[in-house]
Amino acid sequence: MSLWLGTTPLILASRSPVRHAILSAAGIPHTVEPADIDERALEACAETGNAGAVAQLLAREKALAVSGRHSQAFVLGADQTLTLGDRRFSKPASGIAARTQLACLRGQTHELHSAIAVARDGAVLFEHDARARLTMRDFSDTFLDAYLAAVGSAARTSVGGYQLEATGVQLFERVEGDHFNILGLPLLPLLAFLRRQGLLSA
């Protein structure tokens, strides 16, 4: 007997390979259809200084954008923001930007805000946001350059310039928060919602 009781797979409105891998490992059948929304324009309209609200807005809009194209389907949107004090960071646009960002985060404690939203037929049925605190160690410039050389373009694919599940773990001295939240997908609240909807065996 399958644990998934839905008649169709979940749709993941994100191109994140990490989110795809998390859902696959959890046994959630899904297809991937990125929303391709204008994230920077939406961020400009969001509440200033509230990184959690920004992440939630982006997750919601991604889910709704894809939901409008698939009748009856459950669509999962997700997003993540990073803050250091009052400063909010986006994915580094270049290798130089990644180095500058990591040098700024070095020796500091920053916060990751991970949000998800599930929509169906153009309506949001579920939203959740979570927060984690991560402290980078005070690594040397030599290490930073070696790290960036080792990870290459991967430094530009995440909001922090690192992947905690990979080589990026070497940047840190302390991590406080749920591992799935840090990876960008609050999985346990999502599974609880799917069970309440009768999509997963209880």
CSV table of C-alpha atoms in Angstrom, one decimal:
chain,number,residue,atom,x,y,z
A,1,MET,CA,0.0,0.0,0.0
A,2,SER,CA,1.3,3.4,-1.0
A,3,LEU,CA,1.7,6.1,1.7
A,4,TRP,CA,0.5,8.7,-0.9
A,5,LEU,CA,-3.2,8.7,-1.3
A,6,GLY,CA,-3.7,11.5,-3.8
A,7,THR,CA,-5.0,10.8,-7.2
A,8,THR,CA,-2.3,13.1,-8.8
A,9,PRO,CA,1.2,14.1,-7.7
A,10,LEU,CA,1.9,17.2,-5.8
A,11,ILE,CA,3.3,20.0,-8.0
A,12,LEU,CA,6.4,21.8,-6.7
A,13,ALA,CA,6.5,25.4,-8.0
A,14,SER,CA,10.3,25.7,-7.5
A,15,ARG,CA,13.3,24.7,-9.5
A,16,SER,CA,15.3,24.0,-6.3
A,17,PRO,CA,17.0,20.6,-6.6
A,18,VAL,CA,17.2,20.4,-2.8
A,19,ARG,CA,13.5,20.8,-2.3
A,20,HIS,CA,12.9,18.2,-5.1
A,21,ALA,CA,15.3,15.8,-3.3
A,22,ILE,CA,13.7,16.3,0.1
A,23,LEU,CA,10.2,15.5,-1.3
A,24,SER,CA,11.6,12.5,-3.2
A,25,ALA,CA,13.3,11.2,-0.1
A,26,ALA,CA,10.1,11.6,2.0
A,27,GLY,CA,8.2,9.5,-0.5
A,28,ILE,CA,6.0,12.4,-1.9
A,29,PRO,CA,5.2,11.9,-5.6
A,30,HIS,CA,5.6,15.3,-7.3
A,31,THR,CA,6.3,17.1,-10.5
A,32,VAL,CA,8.3,20.2,-10.9
A,33,GLU,CA,7.0,23.4,-12.5
A,34,PRO,CA,8.8,26.6,-11.6
A,35,ALA,CA,6.6,29.6,-11.2
A,36,ASP,CA,9.0,32.1,-12.9
A,37,ILE,CA,7.5,35.1,-11.1
A,38,ASP,CA,9.3,38.4,-10.8
A,39,GLU,CA,10.7,37.9,-7.3
A,40,ARG,CA,12.6,41.2,-7.1
A,41,ALA,CA,9.5,43.2,-8.0
A,42,LEU,CA,7.4,41.4,-5.3
A,43,GLU,CA,10.1,41.9,-2.7
A,44,ALA,CA,10.0,45.7,-3.4
A,45,CYS,CA,6.2,45.6,-2.6
A,46,ALA,CA,6.7,43.6,0.6
A,47,GLU,CA,6.8,44.9,4.1
A,48,THR,CA,10.1,46.6,4.6
A,49,GLY,CA,12.5,44.8,7.0
A,50,ASN,CA,10.2,41.8,7.6
A,51,ALA,CA,12.2,39.0,6.0
A,52,GLY,CA,9.6,36.3,7.1
A,53,ALA,CA,6.8,38.2,5.4
A,54,VAL,CA,8.9,38.5,2.2
A,55,ALA,CA,9.5,34.8,2.2
A,56,GLN,CA,5.8,34.0,2.8
A,57,LEU,CA,4.7,36.4,0.1
A,58,LEU,CA,7.0,34.8,-2.5
A,59,ALA,CA,6.0,31.3,-1.5
A,60,ARG,CA,2.3,32.2,-1.8
A,61,GLU,CA,2.7,33.9,-5.2
A,62,LYS,CA,4.7,31.0,-6.6
A,63,ALA,CA,2.0,28.5,-5.5
A,64,LEU,CA,-0.8,30.7,-6.9
A,65,ALA,CA,0.9,31.3,-10.2
A,66,VAL,CA,1.2,27.6,-10.9
A,67,SER,CA,-2.1,26.7,-9.3
A,68,GLY,CA,-3.9,28.8,-11.9
A,69,ARG,CA,-2.7,26.4,-14.6
A,70,HIS,CA,-3.7,23.1,-13.0
A,71,SER,CA,-7.3,22.5,-11.9
A,72,GLN,CA,-7.7,20.5,-8.7
A,73,ALA,CA,-3.9,20.1,-8.2
A,74,PHE,CA,-2.2,20.8,-5.0
A,75,VAL,CA,0.7,23.2,-5.7
A,76,LEU,CA,3.6,23.8,-3.2
A,77,GLY,CA,5.4,27.1,-3.3
A,78,ALA,CA,8.5,27.8,-1.2
A,79,ASP,CA,11.0,30.5,-0.6
A,80,GLN,CA,13.8,31.5,1.7
A,81,THR,CA,15.2,34.8,2.8
A,82,LEU,CA,18.4,35.6,4.8
A,83,THR,CA,19.0,38.5,7.2
A,84,LEU,CA,21.9,39.8,9.2
A,85,GLY,CA,20.5,42.4,11.5
A,86,ASP,CA,18.4,44.8,9.4
A,87,ARG,CA,20.1,43.8,6.2
A,88,ARG,CA,18.4,41.3,3.8
A,89,PHE,CA,20.4,39.2,1.3
A,90,SER,CA,19.5,37.7,-2.0
A,91,LYS,CA,21.2,35.1,-4.1
A,92,PRO,CA,24.7,36.4,-5.1
A,93,ALA,CA,24.7,37.5,-8.7
A,94,SER,CA,28.4,36.7,-9.3
A,95,GLY,CA,31.4,35.1,-7.8
A,96,ILE,CA,32.6,38.5,-6.5
A,97,ALA,CA,29.2,39.1,-4.9
A,98,ALA,CA,29.3,35.7,-3.3
A,99,ARG,CA,32.7,36.5,-1.8
A,100,THR,CA,31.6,39.9,-0.5
A,101,GLN,CA,28.5,38.4,1.0
A,102,LEU,CA,30.3,35.5,2.8
A,103,ALA,CA,32.9,37.9,4.1
A,104,CYS,CA,30.1,40.0,5.5
A,105,LEU,CA,28.5,37.0,7.2
A,106,ARG,CA,31.8,35.6,8.5
A,107,GLY,CA,31.9,35.5,12.3
A,108,GLN,CA,28.3,36.6,12.6
A,109,THR,CA,25.0,35.0,13.4
A,110,HIS,CA,22.4,35.4,10.6
A,111,GLU,CA,18.8,34.2,10.3
A,112,LEU,CA,17.2,32.1,7.6
A,113,HIS,CA,13.4,32.5,7.1
A,114,SER,CA,11.8,29.5,5.2
A,115,ALA,CA,8.2,29.7,4.0
A,116,ILE,CA,5.9,27.4,2.2
A,117,ALA,CA,2.4,27.7,0.8
A,118,VAL,CA,0.0,25.2,-0.7
A,119,ALA,CA,-2.6,26.3,-3.2
A,120,ARG,CA,-5.4,24.6,-5.1
A,121,ASP,CA,-7.6,26.1,-7.7
A,122,GLY,CA,-6.2,29.6,-7.1
A,123,ALA,CA,-6.8,29.6,-3.3
A,124,VAL,CA,-4.1,29.2,-0.6
A,125,LEU,CA,-5.0,26.3,1.7
A,126,PHE,CA,-2.0,26.3,3.9
A,127,GLU,CA,1.0,28.6,4.9
A,128,HIS,CA,3.9,28.1,7.2
A,129,ASP,CA,7.1,29.9,7.9
A,130,ALA,CA,10.0,28.9,10.1
A,131,ARG,CA,13.2,30.6,11.3
A,132,ALA,CA,16.7,29.3,11.9
A,133,ARG,CA,19.9,30.9,13.3
A,134,LEU,CA,23.3,30.1,11.9
A,135,THR,CA,26.6,31.3,13.1
A,136,MET,CA,29.6,31.3,10.7
A,137,ARG,CA,33.0,30.8,12.1
A,138,ASP,CA,35.7,33.5,11.7
A,139,PHE,CA,37.4,31.8,8.8
A,140,SER,CA,40.4,33.2,7.0
A,141,ASP,CA,40.5,34.8,3.6
A,142,THR,CA,42.6,31.9,2.4
A,143,PHE,CA,39.8,29.5,3.4
A,144,LEU,CA,37.1,31.7,1.8
A,145,ASP,CA,39.0,31.7,-1.5
A,146,ALA,CA,39.6,28.0,-1.4
A,147,TYR,CA,35.9,27.4,-0.5
A,148,LEU,CA,34.7,29.5,-3.4
A,149,ALA,CA,37.0,27.7,-5.8
A,150,ALA,CA,35.8,24.3,-4.6
A,151,VAL,CA,32.0,25.1,-4.9
A,152,GLY,CA,32.2,27.1,-8.1
A,153,SER,CA,28.8,28.3,-9.4
A,154,ALA,CA,27.0,26.6,-6.6
A,155,ALA,CA,27.7,29.6,-4.4
A,156,ARG,CA,25.3,31.6,-6.6
A,157,THR,CA,22.4,29.1,-6.3
A,158,SER,CA,21.3,29.8,-2.7
A,159,VAL,CA,20.4,32.8,-0.8
A,160,GLY,CA,23.3,32.4,1.6
A,161,GLY,CA,26.0,31.5,-0.9
A,162,TYR,CA,26.3,28.1,0.7
A,163,GLN,CA,24.7,24.6,0.9
A,164,LEU,CA,24.7,23.4,4.4
A,165,GLU,CA,24.1,19.8,3.2
A,166,ALA,CA,27.4,20.0,1.3
A,167,THR,CA,30.7,21.7,1.5
A,168,GLY,CA,29.0,24.8,3.0
A,169,VAL,CA,28.9,23.1,6.4
A,170,GLN,CA,32.6,24.0,6.8
A,171,LEU,CA,31.7,27.6,7.1
A,172,PHE,CA,29.8,27.2,10.4
A,173,GLU,CA,30.5,26.8,14.1
A,174,ARG,CA,26.8,26.7,15.3
A,175,VAL,CA,23.4,25.9,13.8
A,176,GLU,CA,20.1,26.4,15.6
A,177,GLY,CA,17.0,25.2,13.9
A,178,ASP,CA,15.3,22.3,12.1
A,179,HIS,CA,17.5,20.9,9.4
A,180,PHE,CA,14.7,20.9,6.8
A,181,ASN,CA,13.9,24.5,7.5
A,182,ILE,CA,17.6,25.4,6.9
A,183,LEU,CA,17.5,23.6,3.6
A,184,GLY,CA,14.5,25.7,2.5
A,185,LEU,CA,11.5,23.3,3.0
A,186,PRO,CA,9.7,23.1,6.4
A,187,LEU,CA,8.9,19.4,5.8
A,188,LEU,CA,7.2,18.3,9.0
A,189,PRO,CA,4.5,20.9,8.9
A,190,LEU,CA,3.9,20.2,5.2
A,191,LEU,CA,3.5,16.4,5.9
A,192,ALA,CA,1.0,17.2,8.7
A,193,PHE,CA,-1.0,19.3,6.3
A,194,LEU,CA,-1.0,16.6,3.6
A,195,ARG,CA,-2.2,14.1,6.2
A,196,ARG,CA,-5.1,16.4,7.2
A,197,GLN,CA,-6.0,16.7,3.5
A,198,GLY,CA,-6.2,12.9,3.2
A,199,LEU,CA,-3.3,12.9,0.8
A,200,LEU,CA,-1.0,10.9,3.0
A,201,SER,CA,-1.7,7.8,5.0
A,202,ALA,CA,-2.2,8.6,8.7
